[in-house]
Each structure stands twice: as structure tokens, then as C-alpha cells.
Short mmCIF file of C-alpha atoms in Angstrom, two decimals:
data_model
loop_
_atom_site.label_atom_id
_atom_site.label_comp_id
_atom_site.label_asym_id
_atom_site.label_seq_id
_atom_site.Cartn_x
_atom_site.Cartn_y
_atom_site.Cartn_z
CA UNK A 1 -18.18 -27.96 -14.99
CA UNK A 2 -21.50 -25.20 -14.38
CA UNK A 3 -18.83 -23.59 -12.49
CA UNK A 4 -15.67 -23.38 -15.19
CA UNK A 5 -18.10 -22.49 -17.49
CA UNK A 6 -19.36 -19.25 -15.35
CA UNK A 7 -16.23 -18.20 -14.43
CA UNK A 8 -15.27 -18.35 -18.17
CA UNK A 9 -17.99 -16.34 -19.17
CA UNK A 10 -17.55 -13.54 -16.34
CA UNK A 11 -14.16 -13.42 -17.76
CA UNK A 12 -15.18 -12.74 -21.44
CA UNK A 13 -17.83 -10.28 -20.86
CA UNK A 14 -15.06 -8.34 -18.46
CA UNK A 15 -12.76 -8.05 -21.64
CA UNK A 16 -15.19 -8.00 -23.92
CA UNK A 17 -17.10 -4.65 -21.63
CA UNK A 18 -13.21 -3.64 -21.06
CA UNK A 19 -12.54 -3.80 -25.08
CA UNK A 20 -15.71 -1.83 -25.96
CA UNK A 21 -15.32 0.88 -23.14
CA UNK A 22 -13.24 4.32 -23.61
CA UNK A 23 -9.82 2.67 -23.20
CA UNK A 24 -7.03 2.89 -20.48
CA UNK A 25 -8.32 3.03 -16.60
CA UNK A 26 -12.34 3.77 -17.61
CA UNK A 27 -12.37 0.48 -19.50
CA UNK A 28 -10.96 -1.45 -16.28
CA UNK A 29 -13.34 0.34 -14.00
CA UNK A 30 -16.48 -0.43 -15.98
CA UNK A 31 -15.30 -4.20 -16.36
CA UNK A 32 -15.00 -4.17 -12.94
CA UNK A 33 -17.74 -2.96 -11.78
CA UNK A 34 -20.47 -4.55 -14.04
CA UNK A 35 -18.95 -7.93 -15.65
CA UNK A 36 -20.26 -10.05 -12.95
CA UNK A 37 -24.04 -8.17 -13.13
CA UNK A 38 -24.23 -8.91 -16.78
CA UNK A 39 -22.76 -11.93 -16.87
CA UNK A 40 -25.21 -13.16 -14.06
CA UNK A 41 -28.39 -11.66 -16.86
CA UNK A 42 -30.63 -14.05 -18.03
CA UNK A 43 -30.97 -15.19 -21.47
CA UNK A 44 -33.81 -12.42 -22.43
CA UNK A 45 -32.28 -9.52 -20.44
CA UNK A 46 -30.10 -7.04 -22.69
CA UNK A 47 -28.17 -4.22 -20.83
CA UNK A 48 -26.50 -0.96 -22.09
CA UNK A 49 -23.64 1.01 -19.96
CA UNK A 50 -23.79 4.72 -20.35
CA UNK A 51 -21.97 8.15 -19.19
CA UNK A 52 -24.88 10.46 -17.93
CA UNK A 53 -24.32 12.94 -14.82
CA UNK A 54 -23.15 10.74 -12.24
CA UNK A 55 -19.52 10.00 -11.20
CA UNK A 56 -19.64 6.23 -12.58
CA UNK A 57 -21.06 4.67 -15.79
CA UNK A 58 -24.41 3.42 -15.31
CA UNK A 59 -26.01 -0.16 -16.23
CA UNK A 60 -29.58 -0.27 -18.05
CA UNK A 61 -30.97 -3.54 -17.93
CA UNK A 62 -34.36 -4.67 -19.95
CA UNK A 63 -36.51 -7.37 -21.16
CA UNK A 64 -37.87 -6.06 -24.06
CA UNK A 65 -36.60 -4.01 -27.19
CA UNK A 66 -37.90 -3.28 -30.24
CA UNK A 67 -35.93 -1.65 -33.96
CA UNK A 68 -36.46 1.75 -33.80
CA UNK A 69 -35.89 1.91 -37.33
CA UNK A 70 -32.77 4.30 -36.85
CA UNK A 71 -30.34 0.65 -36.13
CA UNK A 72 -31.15 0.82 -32.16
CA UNK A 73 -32.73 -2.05 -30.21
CA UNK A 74 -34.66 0.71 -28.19
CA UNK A 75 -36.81 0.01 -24.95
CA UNK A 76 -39.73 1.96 -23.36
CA UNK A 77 -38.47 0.58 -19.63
CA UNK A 78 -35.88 -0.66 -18.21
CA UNK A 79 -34.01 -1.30 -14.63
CA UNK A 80 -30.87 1.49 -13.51
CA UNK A 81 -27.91 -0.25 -11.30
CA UNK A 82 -25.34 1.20 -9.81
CA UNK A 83 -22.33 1.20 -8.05
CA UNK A 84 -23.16 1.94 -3.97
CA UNK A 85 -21.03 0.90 -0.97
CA UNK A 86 -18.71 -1.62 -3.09
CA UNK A 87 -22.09 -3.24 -4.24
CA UNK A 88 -24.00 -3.20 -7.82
CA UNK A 89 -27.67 -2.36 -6.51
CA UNK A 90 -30.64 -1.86 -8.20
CA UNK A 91 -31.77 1.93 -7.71
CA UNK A 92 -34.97 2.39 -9.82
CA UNK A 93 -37.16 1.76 -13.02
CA UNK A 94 -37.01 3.93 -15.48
CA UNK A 95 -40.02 3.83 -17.91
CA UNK A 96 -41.51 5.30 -21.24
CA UNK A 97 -45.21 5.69 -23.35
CA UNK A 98 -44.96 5.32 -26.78
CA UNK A 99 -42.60 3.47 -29.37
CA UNK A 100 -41.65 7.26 -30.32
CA UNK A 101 -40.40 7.70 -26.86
CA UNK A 102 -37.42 5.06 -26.17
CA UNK A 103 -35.29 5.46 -23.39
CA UNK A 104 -32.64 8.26 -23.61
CA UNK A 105 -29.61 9.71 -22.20
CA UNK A 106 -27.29 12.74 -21.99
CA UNK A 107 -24.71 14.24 -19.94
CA UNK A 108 -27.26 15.55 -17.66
CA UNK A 109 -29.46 12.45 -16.95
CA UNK A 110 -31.72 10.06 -18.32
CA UNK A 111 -34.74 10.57 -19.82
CA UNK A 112 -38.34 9.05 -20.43
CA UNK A 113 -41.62 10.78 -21.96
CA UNK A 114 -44.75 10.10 -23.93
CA UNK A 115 -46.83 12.78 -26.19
CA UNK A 116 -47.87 14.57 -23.11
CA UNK A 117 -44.69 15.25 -20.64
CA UNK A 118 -41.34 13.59 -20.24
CA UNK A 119 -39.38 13.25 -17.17
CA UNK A 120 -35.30 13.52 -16.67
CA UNK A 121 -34.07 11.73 -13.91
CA UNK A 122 -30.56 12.17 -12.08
CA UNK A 123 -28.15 9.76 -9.83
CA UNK A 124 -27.18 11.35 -7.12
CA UNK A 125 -23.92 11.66 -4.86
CA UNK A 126 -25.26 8.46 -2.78
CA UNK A 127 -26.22 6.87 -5.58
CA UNK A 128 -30.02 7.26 -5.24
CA UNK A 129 -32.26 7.60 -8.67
CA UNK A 130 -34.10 11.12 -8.35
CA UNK A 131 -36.66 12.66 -10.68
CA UNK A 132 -34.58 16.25 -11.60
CA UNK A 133 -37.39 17.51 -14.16
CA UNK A 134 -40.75 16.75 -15.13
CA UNK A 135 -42.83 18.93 -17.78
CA UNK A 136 -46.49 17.83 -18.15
CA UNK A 137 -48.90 18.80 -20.55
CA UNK A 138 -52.58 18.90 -19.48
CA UNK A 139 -55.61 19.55 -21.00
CA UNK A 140 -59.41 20.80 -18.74
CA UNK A 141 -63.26 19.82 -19.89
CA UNK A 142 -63.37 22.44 -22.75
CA UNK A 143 -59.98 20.71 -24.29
CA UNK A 144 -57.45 23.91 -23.18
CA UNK A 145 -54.01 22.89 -22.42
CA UNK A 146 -52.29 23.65 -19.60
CA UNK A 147 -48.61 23.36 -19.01
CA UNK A 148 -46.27 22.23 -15.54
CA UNK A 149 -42.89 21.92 -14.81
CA UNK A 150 -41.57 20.04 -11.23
CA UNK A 151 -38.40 20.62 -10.33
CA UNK A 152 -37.78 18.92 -6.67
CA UNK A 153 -40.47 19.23 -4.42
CA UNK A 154 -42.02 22.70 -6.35
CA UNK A 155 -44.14 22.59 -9.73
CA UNK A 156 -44.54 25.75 -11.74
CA UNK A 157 -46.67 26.85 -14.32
CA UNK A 158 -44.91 27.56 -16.98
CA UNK A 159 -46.14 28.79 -21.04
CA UNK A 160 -46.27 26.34 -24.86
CA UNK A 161 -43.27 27.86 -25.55
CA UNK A 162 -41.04 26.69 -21.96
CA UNK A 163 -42.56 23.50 -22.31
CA UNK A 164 -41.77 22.28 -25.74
CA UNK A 165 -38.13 24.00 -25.02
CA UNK A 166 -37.27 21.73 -22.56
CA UNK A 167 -39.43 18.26 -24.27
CA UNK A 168 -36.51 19.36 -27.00
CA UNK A 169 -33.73 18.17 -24.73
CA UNK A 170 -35.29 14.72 -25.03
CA UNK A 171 -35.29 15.06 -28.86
CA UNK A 172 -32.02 15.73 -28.71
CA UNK A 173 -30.80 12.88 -26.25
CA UNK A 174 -29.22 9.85 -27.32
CA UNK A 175 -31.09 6.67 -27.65
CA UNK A 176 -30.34 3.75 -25.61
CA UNK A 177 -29.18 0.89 -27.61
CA UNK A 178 -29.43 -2.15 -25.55
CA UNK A 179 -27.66 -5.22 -25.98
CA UNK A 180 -28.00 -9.09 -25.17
CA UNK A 181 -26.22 -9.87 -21.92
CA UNK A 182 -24.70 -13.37 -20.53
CA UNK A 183 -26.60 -15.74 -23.55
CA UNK A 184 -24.83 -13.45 -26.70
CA UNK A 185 -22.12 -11.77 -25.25
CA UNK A 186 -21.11 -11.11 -28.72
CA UNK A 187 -23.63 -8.68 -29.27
CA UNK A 188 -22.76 -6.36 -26.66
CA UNK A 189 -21.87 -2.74 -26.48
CA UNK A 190 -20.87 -0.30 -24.43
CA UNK A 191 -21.80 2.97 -24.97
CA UNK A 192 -20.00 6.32 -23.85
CA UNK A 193 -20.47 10.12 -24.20
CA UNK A 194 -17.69 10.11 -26.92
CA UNK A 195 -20.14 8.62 -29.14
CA UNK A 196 -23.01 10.74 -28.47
CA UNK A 197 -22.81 12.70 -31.86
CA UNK A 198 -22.85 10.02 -34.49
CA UNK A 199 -25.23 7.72 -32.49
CA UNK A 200 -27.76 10.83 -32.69
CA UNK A 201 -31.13 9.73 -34.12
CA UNK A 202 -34.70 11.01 -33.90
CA UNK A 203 -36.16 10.30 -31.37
CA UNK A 204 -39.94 11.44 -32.69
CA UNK A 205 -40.21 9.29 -35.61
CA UNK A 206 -42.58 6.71 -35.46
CA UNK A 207 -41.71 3.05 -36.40
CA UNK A 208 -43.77 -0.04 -37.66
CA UNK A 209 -44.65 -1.90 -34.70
CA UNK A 210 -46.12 -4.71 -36.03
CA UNK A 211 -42.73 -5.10 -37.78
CA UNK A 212 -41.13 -4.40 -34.76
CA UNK A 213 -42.89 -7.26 -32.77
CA UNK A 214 -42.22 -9.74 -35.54
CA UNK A 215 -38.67 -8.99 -35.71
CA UNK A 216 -38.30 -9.22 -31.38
CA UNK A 217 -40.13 -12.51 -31.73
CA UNK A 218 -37.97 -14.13 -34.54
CA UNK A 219 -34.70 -13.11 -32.29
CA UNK A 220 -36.12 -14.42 -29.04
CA UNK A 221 -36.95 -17.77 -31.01
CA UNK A 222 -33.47 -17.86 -32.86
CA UNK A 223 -31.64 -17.18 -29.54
CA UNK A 224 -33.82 -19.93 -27.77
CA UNK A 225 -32.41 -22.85 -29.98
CA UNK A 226 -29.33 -21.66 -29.90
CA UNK A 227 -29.17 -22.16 -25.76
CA UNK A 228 -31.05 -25.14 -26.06
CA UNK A 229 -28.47 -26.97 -27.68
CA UNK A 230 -26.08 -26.47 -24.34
#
């Protein structure tokens, strides 16, 4: 019966990732490639599929989300699989500082950052998670700030101005809206670059986040009687 029930619900989050995907042959590829990852999630894991720089979509997986008051359930960390040698892996950890820093993406990368630097990171050919950009802000004894930017293995100096010009790509990525995986397949969503523009939101403003931790809790106790029933 454990089994018939799995296999049923690997097949409904393949149509259901299939159904929310860009249609045709990218739909099929992403349900292939993930259903059986998020339908193996556990019942507090959410997981969001996005179009950044690499060849394949990509699966973020989390534990904890919070409203970002713009209608996304927004993380500061979360896990990045992807597809290498025929085999879902788990390449890296991707993680923020700050409620007013959630997890982003673009067609460039993915992106983390706090009030002082942010970090883009790429997947490359082989499928490896690589830091492409860091800019760092930095601040000596007499309260001066000081500015760096590491590309590969070299950091630069670099001026106020170059740093908050590149901290804006951030502020313009999109933010990650996760979903719940295996427990509420309902709830899930696949996101893609076609939807980049009206999914655009803030990514400075601040939130409530004793609100925030309220509102987690409630849906964490909610989905807990619900799968206690089964």
C-alpha cells in the first residue's frame, strides 16, 4: 500500500511540475528530472525550480520561509540540486543575512547578500556550484569604509559607486518563491524566466518578522494535522 501510494504521488507531482513548467519538451524535461527529488521531500521541505545561467532548470530546496510581504514565501538559505551524470545531486548551500535579503535569481546566477556585500553564484558546465562575484563592504578602527570585489581567484578594490552598482543587480533579481514539496503538492510552483517581470518585487523592503514567524508557525501546525490524519 506505502508503495501505491508513492508511486501515485511521484506521478502527480511529475504532471503537476510538467503542468506548471513552460510547456511542450521543457515541461517534460523538468518533470523528469526533479519529480522523484521532490516527491521524496519531507513534509517541512518546500522547493522552487528556476531558469538561471546553467543549461538545465535548477531545484532550491529549504526548511524555512517566511512572507516577505510582497506574496513570496522567501528563504535566507536553502540547498541547490542538480542534474550531473544522469543523477539529481546536491551541489551546494546557498545562504543569506537579513529578512531584506531573500534568496534571488536571474539569468546570470543566483544570488545571496546582507547590508554589507552580496555574493552571485554560477553552475557550471560540470555542474559544480561556483562563487562568480562577491562585493564586500568593510569598514577600519576609525569607521571608514572600504570596498572589494572577487571575481575567481582575484579581489579588487574597487570605489562606493562600483559597489552599490553591482549590489543593484541583486535589487533587481527575482525573489525565490518556494513551495511545499511531497506533503502539499498542491501548493507548488514552478518558476521560469518568462515570469521574471511580473514576479519583480523589492527586494530591500523590510517585513514584520514577528508577523512573519507567527504566520510560518500557524502553517507548520495546520500542515501537521493535516498528515497526521494519514
Amino acid at each position: 500500500m506505502y508503495k501505491a501510494k508513492k508511486f501515485i504521488s511521484y506521478m502527480a507531482l511529475c504532471v503537476l511540475i510538467f503542468s506548471l513548467c513552460a510547456c511542450g519538451e521543457k515541461g517534460s524535461e523538468n518533470a523528469a528530472i526533479y519529480g522523484e527529488t521532490v516527491g521524496g521531500l519531507e513534509d517541512n521541505e518546500l522547493f522552487a525550480i528556476i531558469d538561471t545561467n546553467s543549461s538545465l532548470p535548477v531545484l532550491l530546496v529549504t526548511s524555512q520561509v517566511y512572507n516577505d510581504g510582497l506574496g513570496n514565501q522567501a528563504a535566507l538559505n536553502c540547498d541547490v540540486y542538480y542534474l550531473i551524470d544522469k543523477e539529481v545531486k546536491n551541489i551546494g548551500t546557498i545562504e543569506s543575512m537579513g529578512t531584506a535579503y531573500p534568496i534571488a535569481y536571474d539569468e546570470t546566477g543566483i544570488y545571496a547578500a546582507s547590508g554589507h556585500d552580496m555574493q552571485r553564484f554560477e553552475i557550471e558546465k560540470s555542474g559544480s556550484l561556483r562563487l562568480a562575484e562577491g562585493i564586500y563592504e568593510q569598514f577600519d578602527e576609525s569607521g571608514n569604509a572600504a570596498y572589494t570585489m572577487k571575481k575567481g581567484e582575484e579581489t579588487d578594490v574597487i570605489t562606493e559607486e562600483e559597489y552599490y552598482a553591482a549590489f543593484e543587480k541583486y535589487s533587481n533579481a527575482t525573489i525565490v518563491n518556494f513551495s511545499y514539496g511531497a506533503s502539499d503538492a498542491g501548493k507548488a510552483e514552478v518558476v521560469t524566466n518568462n515570469e521574471l517581470e511580473p514576479r519583480q518585487g523589492n527586494i530591500a523592503e523590510d517585513v514584520n518578522v514577528l508577523e512573519i514567524v507567527q504566520e510560518t508557525a500557524s502553517e507548520f501546525a495546520v500542515k501537521k494535522m493535516e498528515t497526521s490524519y494519514f
